[in-house]
PDB file of C-alpha atoms in Angstrom:
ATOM      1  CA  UNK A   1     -27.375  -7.919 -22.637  1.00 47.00           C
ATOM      2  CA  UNK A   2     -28.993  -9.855 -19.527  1.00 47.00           C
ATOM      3  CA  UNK A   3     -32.354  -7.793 -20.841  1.00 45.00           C
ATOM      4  CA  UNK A   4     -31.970  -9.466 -24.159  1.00 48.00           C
ATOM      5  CA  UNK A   5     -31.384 -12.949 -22.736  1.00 48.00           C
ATOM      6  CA  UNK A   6     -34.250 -12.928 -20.420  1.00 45.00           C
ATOM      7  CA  UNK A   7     -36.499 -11.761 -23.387  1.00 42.00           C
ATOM      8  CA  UNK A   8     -35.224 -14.524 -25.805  1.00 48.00           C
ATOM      9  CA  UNK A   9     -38.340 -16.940 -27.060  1.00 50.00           C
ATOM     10  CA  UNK A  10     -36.882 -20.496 -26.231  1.00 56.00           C
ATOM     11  CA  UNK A  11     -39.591 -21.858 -24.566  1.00 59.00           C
ATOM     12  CA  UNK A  12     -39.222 -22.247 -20.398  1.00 62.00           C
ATOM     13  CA  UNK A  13     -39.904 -25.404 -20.490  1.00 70.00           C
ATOM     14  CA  UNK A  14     -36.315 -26.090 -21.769  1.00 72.00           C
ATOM     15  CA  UNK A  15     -34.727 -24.463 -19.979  1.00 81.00           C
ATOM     16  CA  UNK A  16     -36.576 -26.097 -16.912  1.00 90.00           C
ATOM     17  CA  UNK A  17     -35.527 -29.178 -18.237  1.00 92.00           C
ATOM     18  CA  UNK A  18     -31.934 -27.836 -18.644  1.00 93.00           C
ATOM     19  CA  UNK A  19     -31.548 -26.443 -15.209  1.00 94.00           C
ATOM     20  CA  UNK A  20     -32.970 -29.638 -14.035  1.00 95.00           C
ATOM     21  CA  UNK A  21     -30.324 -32.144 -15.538  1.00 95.00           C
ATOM     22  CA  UNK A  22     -27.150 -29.524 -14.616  1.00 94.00           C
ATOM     23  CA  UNK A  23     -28.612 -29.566 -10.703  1.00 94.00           C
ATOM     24  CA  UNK A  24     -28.095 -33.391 -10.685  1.00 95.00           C
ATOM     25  CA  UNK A  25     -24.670 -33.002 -12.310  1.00 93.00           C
ATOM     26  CA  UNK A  26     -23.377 -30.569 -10.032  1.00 93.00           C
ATOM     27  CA  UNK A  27     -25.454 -32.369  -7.069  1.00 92.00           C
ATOM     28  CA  UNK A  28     -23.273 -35.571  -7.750  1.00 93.00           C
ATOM     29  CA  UNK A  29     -19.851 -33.850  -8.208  1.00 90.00           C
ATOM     30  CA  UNK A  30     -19.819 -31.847  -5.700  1.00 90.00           C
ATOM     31  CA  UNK A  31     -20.846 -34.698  -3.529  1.00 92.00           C
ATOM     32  CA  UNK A  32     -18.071 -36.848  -4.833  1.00 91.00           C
ATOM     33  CA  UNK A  33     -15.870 -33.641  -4.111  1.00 88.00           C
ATOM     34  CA  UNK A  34     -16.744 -33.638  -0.400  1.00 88.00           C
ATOM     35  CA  UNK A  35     -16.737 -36.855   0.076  1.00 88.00           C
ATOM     36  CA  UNK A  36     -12.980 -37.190  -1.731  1.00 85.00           C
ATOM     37  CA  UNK A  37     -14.396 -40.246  -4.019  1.00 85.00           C
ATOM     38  CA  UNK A  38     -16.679 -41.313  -6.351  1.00 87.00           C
ATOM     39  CA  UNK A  39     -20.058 -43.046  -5.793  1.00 83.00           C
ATOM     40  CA  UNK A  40     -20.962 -45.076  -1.823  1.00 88.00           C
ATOM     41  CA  UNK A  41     -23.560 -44.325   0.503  1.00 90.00           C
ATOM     42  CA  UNK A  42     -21.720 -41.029   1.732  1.00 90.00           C
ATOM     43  CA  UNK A  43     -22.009 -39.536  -1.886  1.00 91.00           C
ATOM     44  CA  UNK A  44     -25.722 -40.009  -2.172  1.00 93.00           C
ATOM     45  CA  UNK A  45     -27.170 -39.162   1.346  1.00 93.00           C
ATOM     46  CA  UNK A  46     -24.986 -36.166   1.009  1.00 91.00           C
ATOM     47  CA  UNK A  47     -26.187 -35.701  -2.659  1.00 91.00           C
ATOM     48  CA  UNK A  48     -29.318 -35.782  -1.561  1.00 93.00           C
ATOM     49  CA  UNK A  49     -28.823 -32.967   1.303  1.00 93.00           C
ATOM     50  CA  UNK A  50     -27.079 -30.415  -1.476  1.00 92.00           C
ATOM     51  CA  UNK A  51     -29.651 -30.328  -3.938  1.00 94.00           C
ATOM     52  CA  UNK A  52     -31.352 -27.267  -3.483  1.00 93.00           C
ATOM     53  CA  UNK A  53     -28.177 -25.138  -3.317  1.00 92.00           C
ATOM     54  CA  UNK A  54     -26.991 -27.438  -6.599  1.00 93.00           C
ATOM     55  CA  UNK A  55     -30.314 -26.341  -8.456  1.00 94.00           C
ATOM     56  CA  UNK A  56     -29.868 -22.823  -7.399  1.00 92.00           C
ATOM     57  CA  UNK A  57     -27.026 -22.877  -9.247  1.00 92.00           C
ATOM     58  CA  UNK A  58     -27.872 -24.366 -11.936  1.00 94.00           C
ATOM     59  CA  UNK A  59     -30.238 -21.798 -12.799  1.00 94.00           C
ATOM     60  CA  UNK A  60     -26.785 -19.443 -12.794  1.00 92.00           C
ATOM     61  CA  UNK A  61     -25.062 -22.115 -15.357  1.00 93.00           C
ATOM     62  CA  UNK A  62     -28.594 -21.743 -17.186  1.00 95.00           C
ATOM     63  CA  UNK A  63     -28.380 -18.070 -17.645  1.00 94.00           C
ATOM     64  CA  UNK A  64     -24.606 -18.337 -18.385  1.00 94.00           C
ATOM     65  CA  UNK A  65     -25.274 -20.730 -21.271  1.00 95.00           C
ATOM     66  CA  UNK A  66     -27.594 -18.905 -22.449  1.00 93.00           C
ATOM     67  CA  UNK A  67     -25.337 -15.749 -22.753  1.00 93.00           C
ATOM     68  CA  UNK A  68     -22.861 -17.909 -24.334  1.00 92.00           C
ATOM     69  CA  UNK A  69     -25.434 -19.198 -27.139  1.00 90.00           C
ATOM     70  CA  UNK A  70     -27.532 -15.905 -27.598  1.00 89.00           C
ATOM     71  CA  UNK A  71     -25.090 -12.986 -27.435  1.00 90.00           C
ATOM     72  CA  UNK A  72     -22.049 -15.207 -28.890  1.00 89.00           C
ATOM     73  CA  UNK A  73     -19.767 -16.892 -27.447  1.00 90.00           C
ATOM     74  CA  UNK A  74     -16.993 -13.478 -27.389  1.00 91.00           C
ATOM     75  CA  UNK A  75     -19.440 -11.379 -25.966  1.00 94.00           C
ATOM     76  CA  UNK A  76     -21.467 -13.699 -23.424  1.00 95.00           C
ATOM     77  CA  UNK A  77     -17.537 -14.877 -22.241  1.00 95.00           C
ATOM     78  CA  UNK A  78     -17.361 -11.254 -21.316  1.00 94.00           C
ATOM     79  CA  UNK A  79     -20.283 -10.697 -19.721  1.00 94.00           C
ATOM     80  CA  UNK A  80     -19.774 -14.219 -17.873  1.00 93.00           C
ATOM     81  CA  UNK A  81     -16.432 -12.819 -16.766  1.00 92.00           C
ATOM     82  CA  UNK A  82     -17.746  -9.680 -15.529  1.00 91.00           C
ATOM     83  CA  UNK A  83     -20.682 -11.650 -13.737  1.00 88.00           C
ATOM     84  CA  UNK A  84     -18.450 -14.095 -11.867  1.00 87.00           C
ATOM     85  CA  UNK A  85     -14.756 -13.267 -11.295  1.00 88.00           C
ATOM     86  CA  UNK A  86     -12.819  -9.930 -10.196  1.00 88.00           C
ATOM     87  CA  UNK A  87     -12.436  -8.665 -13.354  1.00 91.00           C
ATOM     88  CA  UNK A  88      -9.893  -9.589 -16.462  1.00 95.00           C
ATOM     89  CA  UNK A  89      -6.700  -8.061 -17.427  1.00 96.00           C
ATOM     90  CA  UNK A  90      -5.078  -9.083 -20.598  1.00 97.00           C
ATOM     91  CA  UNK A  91      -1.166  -8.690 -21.330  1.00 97.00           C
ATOM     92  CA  UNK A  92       0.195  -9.436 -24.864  1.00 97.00           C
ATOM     93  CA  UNK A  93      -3.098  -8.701 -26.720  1.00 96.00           C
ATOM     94  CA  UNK A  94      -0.803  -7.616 -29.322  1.00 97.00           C
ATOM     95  CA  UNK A  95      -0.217 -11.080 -30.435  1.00 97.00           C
ATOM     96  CA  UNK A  96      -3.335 -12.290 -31.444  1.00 97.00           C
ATOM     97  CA  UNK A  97      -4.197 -11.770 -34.746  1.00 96.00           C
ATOM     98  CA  UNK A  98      -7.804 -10.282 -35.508  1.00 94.00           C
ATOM     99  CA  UNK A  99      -8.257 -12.714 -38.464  1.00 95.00           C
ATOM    100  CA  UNK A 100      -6.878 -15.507 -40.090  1.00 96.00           C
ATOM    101  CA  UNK A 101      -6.230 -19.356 -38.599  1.00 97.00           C
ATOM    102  CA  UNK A 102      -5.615 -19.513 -34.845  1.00 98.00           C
ATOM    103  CA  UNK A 103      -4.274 -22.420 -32.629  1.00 98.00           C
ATOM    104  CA  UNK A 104      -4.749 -20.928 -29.266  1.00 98.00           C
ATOM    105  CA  UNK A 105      -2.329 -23.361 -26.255  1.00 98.00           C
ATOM    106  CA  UNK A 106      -3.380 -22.655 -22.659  1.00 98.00           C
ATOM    107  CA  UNK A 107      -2.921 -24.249 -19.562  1.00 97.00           C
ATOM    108  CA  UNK A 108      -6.093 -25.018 -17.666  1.00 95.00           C
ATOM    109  CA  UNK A 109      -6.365 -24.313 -13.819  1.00 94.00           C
ATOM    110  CA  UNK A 110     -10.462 -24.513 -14.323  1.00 85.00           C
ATOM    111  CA  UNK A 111     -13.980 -22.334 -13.666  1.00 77.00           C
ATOM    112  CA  UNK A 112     -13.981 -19.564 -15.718  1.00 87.00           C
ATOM    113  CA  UNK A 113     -10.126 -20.162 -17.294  1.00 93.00           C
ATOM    114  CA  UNK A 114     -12.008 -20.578 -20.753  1.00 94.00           C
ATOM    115  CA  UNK A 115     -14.600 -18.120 -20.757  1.00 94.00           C
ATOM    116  CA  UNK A 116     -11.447 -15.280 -19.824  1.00 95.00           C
ATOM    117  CA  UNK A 117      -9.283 -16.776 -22.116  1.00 97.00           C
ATOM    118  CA  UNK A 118     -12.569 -15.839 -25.220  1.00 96.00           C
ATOM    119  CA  UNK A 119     -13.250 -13.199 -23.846  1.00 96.00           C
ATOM    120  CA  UNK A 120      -9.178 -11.721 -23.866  1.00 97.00           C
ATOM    121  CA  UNK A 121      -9.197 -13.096 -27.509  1.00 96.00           C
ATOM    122  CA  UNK A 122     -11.708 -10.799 -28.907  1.00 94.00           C
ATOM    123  CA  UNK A 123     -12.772 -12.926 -31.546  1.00 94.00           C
ATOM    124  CA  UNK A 124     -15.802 -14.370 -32.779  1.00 93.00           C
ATOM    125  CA  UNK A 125     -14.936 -17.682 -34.311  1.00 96.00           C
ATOM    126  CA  UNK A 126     -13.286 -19.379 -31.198  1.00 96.00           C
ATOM    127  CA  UNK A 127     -14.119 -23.528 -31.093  1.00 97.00           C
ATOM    128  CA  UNK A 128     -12.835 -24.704 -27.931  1.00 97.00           C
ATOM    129  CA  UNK A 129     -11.712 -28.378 -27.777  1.00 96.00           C
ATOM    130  CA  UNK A 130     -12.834 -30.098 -24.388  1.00 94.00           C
ATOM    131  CA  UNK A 131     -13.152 -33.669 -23.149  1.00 92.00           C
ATOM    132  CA  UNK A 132     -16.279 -35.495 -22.558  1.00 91.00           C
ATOM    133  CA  UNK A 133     -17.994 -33.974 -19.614  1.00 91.00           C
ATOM    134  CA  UNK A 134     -21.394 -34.551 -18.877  1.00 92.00           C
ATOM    135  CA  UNK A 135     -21.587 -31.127 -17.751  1.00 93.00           C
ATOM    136  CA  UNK A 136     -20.508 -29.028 -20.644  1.00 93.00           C
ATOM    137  CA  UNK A 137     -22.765 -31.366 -22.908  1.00 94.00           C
ATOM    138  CA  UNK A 138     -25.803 -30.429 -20.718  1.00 95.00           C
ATOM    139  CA  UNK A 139     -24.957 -26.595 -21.857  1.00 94.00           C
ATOM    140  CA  UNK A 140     -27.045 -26.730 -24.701  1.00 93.00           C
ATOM    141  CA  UNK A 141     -25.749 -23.868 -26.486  1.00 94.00           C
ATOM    142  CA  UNK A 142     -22.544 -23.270 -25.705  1.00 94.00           C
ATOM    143  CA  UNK A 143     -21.675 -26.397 -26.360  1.00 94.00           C
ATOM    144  CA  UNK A 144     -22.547 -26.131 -29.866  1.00 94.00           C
ATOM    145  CA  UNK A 145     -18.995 -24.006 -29.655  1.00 95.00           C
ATOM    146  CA  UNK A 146     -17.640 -26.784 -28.393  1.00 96.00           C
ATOM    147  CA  UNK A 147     -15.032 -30.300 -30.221  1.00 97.00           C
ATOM    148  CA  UNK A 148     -15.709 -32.790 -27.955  1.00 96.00           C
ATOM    149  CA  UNK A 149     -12.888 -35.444 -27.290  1.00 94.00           C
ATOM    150  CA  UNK A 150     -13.921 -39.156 -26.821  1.00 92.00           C
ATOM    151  CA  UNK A 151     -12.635 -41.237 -24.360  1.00 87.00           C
ATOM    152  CA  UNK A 152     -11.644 -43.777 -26.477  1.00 89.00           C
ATOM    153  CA  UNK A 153      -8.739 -43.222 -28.339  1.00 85.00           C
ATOM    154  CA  UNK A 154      -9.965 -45.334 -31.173  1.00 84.00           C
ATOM    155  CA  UNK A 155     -12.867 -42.682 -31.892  1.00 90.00           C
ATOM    156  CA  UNK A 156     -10.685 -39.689 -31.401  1.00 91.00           C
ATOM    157  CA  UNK A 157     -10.128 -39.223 -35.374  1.00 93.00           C
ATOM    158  CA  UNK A 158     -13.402 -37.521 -36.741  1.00 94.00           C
ATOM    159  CA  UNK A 159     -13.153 -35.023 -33.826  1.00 95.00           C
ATOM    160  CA  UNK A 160      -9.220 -34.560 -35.168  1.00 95.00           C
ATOM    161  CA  UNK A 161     -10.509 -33.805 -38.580  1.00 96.00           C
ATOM    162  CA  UNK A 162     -12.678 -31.254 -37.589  1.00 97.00           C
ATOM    163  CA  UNK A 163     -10.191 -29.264 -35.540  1.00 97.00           C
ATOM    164  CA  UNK A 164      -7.962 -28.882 -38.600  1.00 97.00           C
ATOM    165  CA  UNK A 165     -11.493 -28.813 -41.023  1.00 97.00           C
ATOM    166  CA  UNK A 166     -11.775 -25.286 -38.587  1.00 98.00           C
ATOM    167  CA  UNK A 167      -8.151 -24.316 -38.649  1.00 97.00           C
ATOM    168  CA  UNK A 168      -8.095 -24.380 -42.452  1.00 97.00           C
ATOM    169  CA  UNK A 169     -11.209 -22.437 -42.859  1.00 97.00           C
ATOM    170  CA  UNK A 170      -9.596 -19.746 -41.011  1.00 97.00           C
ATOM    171  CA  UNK A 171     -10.794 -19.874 -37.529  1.00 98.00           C
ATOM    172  CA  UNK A 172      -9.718 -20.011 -33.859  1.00 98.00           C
ATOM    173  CA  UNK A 173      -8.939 -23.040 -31.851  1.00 98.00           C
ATOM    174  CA  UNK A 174      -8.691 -23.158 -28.349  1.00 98.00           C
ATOM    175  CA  UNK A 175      -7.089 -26.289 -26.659  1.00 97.00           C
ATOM    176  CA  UNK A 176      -5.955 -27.141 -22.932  1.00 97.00           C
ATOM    177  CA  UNK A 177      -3.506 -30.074 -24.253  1.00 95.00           C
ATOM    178  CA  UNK A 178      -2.936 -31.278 -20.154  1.00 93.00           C
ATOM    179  CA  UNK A 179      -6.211 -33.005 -20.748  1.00 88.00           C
ATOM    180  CA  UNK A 180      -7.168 -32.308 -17.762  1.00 88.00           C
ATOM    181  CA  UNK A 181      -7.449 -29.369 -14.572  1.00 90.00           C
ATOM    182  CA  UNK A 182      -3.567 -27.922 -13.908  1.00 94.00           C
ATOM    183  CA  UNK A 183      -2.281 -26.386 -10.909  1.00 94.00           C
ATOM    184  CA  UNK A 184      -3.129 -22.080 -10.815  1.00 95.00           C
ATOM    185  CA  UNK A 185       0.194 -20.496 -11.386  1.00 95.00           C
ATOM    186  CA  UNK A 186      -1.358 -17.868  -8.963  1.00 93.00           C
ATOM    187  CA  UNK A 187      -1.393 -20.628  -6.519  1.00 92.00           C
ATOM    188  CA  UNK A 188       1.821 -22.761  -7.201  1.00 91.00           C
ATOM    189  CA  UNK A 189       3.588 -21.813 -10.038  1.00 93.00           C
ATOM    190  CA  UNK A 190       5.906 -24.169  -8.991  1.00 93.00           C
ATOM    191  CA  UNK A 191       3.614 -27.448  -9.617  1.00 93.00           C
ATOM    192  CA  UNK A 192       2.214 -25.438 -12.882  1.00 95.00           C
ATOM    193  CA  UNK A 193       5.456 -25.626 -14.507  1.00 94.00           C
ATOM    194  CA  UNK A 194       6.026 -29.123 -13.563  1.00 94.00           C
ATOM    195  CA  UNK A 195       2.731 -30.027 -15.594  1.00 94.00           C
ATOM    196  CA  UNK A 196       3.563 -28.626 -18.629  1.00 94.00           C
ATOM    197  CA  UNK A 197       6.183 -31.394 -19.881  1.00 93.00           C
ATOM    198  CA  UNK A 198       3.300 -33.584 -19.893  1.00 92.00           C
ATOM    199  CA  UNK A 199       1.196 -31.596 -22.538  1.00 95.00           C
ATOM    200  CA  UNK A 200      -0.673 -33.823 -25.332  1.00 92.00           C
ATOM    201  CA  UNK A 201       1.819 -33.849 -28.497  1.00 92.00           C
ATOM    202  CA  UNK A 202      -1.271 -33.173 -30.752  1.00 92.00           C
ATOM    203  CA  UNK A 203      -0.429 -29.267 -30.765  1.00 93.00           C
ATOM    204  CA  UNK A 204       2.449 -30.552 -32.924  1.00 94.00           C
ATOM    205  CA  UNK A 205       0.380 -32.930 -35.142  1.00 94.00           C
ATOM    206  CA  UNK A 206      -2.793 -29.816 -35.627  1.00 95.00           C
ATOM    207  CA  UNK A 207       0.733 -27.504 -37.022  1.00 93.00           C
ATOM    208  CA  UNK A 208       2.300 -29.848 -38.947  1.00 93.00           C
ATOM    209  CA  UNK A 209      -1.094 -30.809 -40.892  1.00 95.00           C
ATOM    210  CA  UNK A 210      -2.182 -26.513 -40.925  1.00 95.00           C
ATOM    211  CA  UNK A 211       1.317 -25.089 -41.842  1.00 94.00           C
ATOM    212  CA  UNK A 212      -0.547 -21.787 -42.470  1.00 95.00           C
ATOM    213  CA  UNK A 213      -1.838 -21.769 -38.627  1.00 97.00           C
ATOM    214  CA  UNK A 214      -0.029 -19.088 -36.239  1.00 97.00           C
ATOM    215  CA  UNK A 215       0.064 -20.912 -32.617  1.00 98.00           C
ATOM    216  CA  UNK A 216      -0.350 -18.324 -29.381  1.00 98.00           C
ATOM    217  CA  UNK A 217       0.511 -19.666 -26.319  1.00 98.00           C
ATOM    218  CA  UNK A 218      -1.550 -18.280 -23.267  1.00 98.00           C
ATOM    219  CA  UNK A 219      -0.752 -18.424 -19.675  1.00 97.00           C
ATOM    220  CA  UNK A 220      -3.621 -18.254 -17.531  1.00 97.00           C
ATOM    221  CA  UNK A 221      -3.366 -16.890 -13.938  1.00 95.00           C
ATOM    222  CA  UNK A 222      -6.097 -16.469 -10.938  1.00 93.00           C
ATOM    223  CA  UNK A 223      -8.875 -18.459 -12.478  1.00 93.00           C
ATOM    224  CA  UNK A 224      -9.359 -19.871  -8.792  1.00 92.00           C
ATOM    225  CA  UNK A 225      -9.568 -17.484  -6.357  1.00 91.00           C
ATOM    226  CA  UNK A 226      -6.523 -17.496  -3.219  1.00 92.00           C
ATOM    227  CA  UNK A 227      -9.615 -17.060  -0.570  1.00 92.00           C
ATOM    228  CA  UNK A 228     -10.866 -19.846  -1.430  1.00 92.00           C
ATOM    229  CA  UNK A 229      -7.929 -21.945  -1.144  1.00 93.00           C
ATOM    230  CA  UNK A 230      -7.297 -20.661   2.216  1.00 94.00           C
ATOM    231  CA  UNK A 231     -10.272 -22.010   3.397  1.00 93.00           C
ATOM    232  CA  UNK A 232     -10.184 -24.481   6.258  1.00 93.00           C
ATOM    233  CA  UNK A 233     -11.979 -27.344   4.488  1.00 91.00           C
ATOM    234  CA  UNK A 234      -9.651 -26.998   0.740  1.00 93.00           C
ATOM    235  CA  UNK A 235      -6.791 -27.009   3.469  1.00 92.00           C
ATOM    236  CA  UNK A 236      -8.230 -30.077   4.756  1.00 90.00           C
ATOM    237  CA  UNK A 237      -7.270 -31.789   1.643  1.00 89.00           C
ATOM    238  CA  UNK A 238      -3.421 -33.156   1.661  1.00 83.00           C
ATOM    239  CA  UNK A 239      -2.751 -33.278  -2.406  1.00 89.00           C
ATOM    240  CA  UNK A 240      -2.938 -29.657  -4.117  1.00 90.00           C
ATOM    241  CA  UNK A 241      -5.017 -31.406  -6.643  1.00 88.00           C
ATOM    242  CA  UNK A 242      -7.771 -32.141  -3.860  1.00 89.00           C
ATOM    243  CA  UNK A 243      -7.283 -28.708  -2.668  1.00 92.00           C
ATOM    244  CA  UNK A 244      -7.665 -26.967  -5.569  1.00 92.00           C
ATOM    245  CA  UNK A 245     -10.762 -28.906  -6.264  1.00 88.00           C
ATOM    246  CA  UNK A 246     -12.157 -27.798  -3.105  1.00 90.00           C
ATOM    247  CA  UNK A 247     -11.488 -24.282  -3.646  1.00 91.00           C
ATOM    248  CA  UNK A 248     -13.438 -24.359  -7.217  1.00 89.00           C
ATOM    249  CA  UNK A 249     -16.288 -25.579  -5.128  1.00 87.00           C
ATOM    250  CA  UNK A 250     -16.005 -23.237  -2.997  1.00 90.00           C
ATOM    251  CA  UNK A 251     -15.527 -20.769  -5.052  1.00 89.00           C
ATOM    252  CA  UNK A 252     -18.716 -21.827  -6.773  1.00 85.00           C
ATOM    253  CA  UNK A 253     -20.872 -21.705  -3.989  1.00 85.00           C
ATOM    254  CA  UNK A 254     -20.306 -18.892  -2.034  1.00 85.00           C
ATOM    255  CA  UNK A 255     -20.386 -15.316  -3.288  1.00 81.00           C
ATOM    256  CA  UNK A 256     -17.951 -14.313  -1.019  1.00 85.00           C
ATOM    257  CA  UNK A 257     -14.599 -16.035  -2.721  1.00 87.00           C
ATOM    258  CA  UNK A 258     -15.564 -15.404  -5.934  1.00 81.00           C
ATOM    259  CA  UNK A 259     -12.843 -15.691  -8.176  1.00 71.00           C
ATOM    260  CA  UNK A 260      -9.620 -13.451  -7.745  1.00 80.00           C
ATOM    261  CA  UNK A 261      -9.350 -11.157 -10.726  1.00 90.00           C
ATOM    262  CA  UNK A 262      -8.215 -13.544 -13.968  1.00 94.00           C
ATOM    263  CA  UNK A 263      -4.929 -12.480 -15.744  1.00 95.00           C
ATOM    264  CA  UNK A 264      -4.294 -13.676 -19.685  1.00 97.00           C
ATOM    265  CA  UNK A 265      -0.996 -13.475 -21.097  1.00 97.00           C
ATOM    266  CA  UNK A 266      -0.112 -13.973 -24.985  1.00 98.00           C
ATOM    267  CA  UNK A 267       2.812 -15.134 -25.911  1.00 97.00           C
ATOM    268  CA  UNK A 268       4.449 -14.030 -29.451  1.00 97.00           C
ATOM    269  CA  UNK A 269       3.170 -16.351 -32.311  1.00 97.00           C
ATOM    270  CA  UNK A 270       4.714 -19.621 -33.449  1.00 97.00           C
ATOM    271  CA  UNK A 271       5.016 -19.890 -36.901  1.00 95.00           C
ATOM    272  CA  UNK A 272       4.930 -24.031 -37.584  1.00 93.00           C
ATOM    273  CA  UNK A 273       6.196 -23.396 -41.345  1.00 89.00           C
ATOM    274  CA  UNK A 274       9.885 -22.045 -39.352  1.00 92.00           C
ATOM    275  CA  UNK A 275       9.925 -23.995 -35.968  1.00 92.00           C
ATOM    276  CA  UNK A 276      10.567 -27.629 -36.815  1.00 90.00           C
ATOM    277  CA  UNK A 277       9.205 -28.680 -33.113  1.00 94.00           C
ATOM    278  CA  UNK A 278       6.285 -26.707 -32.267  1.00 95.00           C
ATOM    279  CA  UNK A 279       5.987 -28.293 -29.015  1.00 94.00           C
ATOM    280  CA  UNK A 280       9.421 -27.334 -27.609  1.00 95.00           C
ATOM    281  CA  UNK A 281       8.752 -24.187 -28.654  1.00 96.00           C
ATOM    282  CA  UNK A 282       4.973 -24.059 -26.972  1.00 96.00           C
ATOM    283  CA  UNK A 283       6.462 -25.621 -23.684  1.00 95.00           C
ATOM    284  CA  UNK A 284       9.443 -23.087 -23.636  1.00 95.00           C
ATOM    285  CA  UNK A 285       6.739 -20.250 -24.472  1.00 96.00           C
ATOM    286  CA  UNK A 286       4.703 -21.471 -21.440  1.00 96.00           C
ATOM    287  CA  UNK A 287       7.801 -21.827 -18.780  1.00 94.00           C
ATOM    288  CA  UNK A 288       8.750 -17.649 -19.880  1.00 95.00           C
ATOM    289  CA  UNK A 289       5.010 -16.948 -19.513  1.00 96.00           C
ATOM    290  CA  UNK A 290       4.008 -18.686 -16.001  1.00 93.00           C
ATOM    291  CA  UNK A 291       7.522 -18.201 -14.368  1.00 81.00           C
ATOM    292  CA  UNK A 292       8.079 -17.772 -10.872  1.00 57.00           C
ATOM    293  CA  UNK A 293       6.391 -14.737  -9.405  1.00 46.00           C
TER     294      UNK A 293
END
């Protein structure tokens, strides 16, 4: 498949002009990471020093993108998987139907949590509802797989329409209703759990409007790796939040704590037309599937 991508005829210069917008994206974040806030003087001189490892990779998030737009967003998940974590194990396949409407309800620890979670489903019409990030809109073509939510409450409504416009037609949904990174169970399932009471109460709103929509509940474990956590400058950082931030860029970085391998678990599908609350039943789904290894 890598053949096939390297062979496709989008002209270079594109893809030049991709790889150079993600390097000053990841240049600035991970600068802000380091540095433990945004913008100031530190941020930029240090910006400044990281940007040939951030344009290294962004030609990686360059050749991952383009595996997500050219071999499909299933398969290029897959391959991306392969490519950058341990490895994937799936439990609860079972529960996924092959067809028909899909409202898919992970947590979301970060990194390569979504491409696992596509690549477990083994389907081909997965949309995957994520905030506004500068970064994801810079990946040309995957993001055209991707409901972006504004900011602004006020212009949240078209994007709302379009979830259940996909649901309705059929399709798979993917959404991390936190609305932001979670704790990895792998790492705390403690401060996982604690997370999950705070979950956006749209899941209920996309079930009550798509009746006909089976909701999955997916647990996602390992997405960053435990080496990486470990190291001295993540446990530099007091708040697990920080931490865990640190680790991702870590994890990013160096070859050498790539990710852990990534496990997926289903939960049994939620039928909205017999639960009344399909967020009590998605939250009580969630605490049975992360539990306390």
């Amino acid at each position: 498949m890598l053949q096939r991508i390297t062979q496709a005829n989008t002209p270079v210069t594109t893809f030049v002009s991709q790889r150079r917008q993600l390097a000053q994206i990841v240049a600035r974040e991970s600068a802000e990471t380091l540095v433990g806030r945004p913008g100031g003087l530190r941020v930029e001189i240090l910006r400044q020093l990281i940007r040939p490892v951030a344009h290294q990779l962004a030609g990686r998030f360059v050749t991952y993108d383009r595996a997500l737009g050219e071999a499909g967003l299933r398969h290029g998940s897959a391959w991306i998987v392969d490519a950058a974590t341990g490895g994937l194990t799936v439990e609860g396949r079972e529960h996924v139907p092959a067809r028909g409407p899909l409202l898919v309800v992970a947590n979301h620890p970060g990194l390569s949590d979504a491409v696992a979670l596509v690549s477990a489903l083994g389907r081909d019409d997965a949309w995957i509802v994520t905030a506004e990030y500068p970064f994801l809109r810079a990946l040309r073509l995957a993001s055209r797989r991707f409901l972006f939510v504004p900011d602004d409450r006020a212009d949240r409504l078209p994007v709302f329409r379009r979830i259940v416009s996909k649901l309705r037609s059929g399709e798979t949904v993917v959404v991390f209703p936190a609305g932001g990174l979670e704790p990895d169970p792998a790492l705390s399932p403690v401060a996982a759990l604690a997370s999950i009471p705070c979950w956006s109460r749209s899941i209920q709103l996309l079930a009550e409007v798509t009746p006909d929509t089976l909701v999955v509940p997916a647990a996602i474990h390992g997405a960053v790796s435990r080496s990486a956590f470990d190291h001295p400058l993540a446990k530099r950082r007091g708040a697990l939040s920080e931490r865990q931030r640190m680790a991702s860029l870590i994890q990013l970085t160096l070859p050498a704590y790539q990710a852990d391998r990534v496990r997926i678990t289903f939960g049994a599908p939620i039928e909205p037309s017999r639960t009344p609350d399909i967020l009590a039943a998605v939250l009580t789904a969630m605490h049975a599937l992360i539990g306390i290894e």
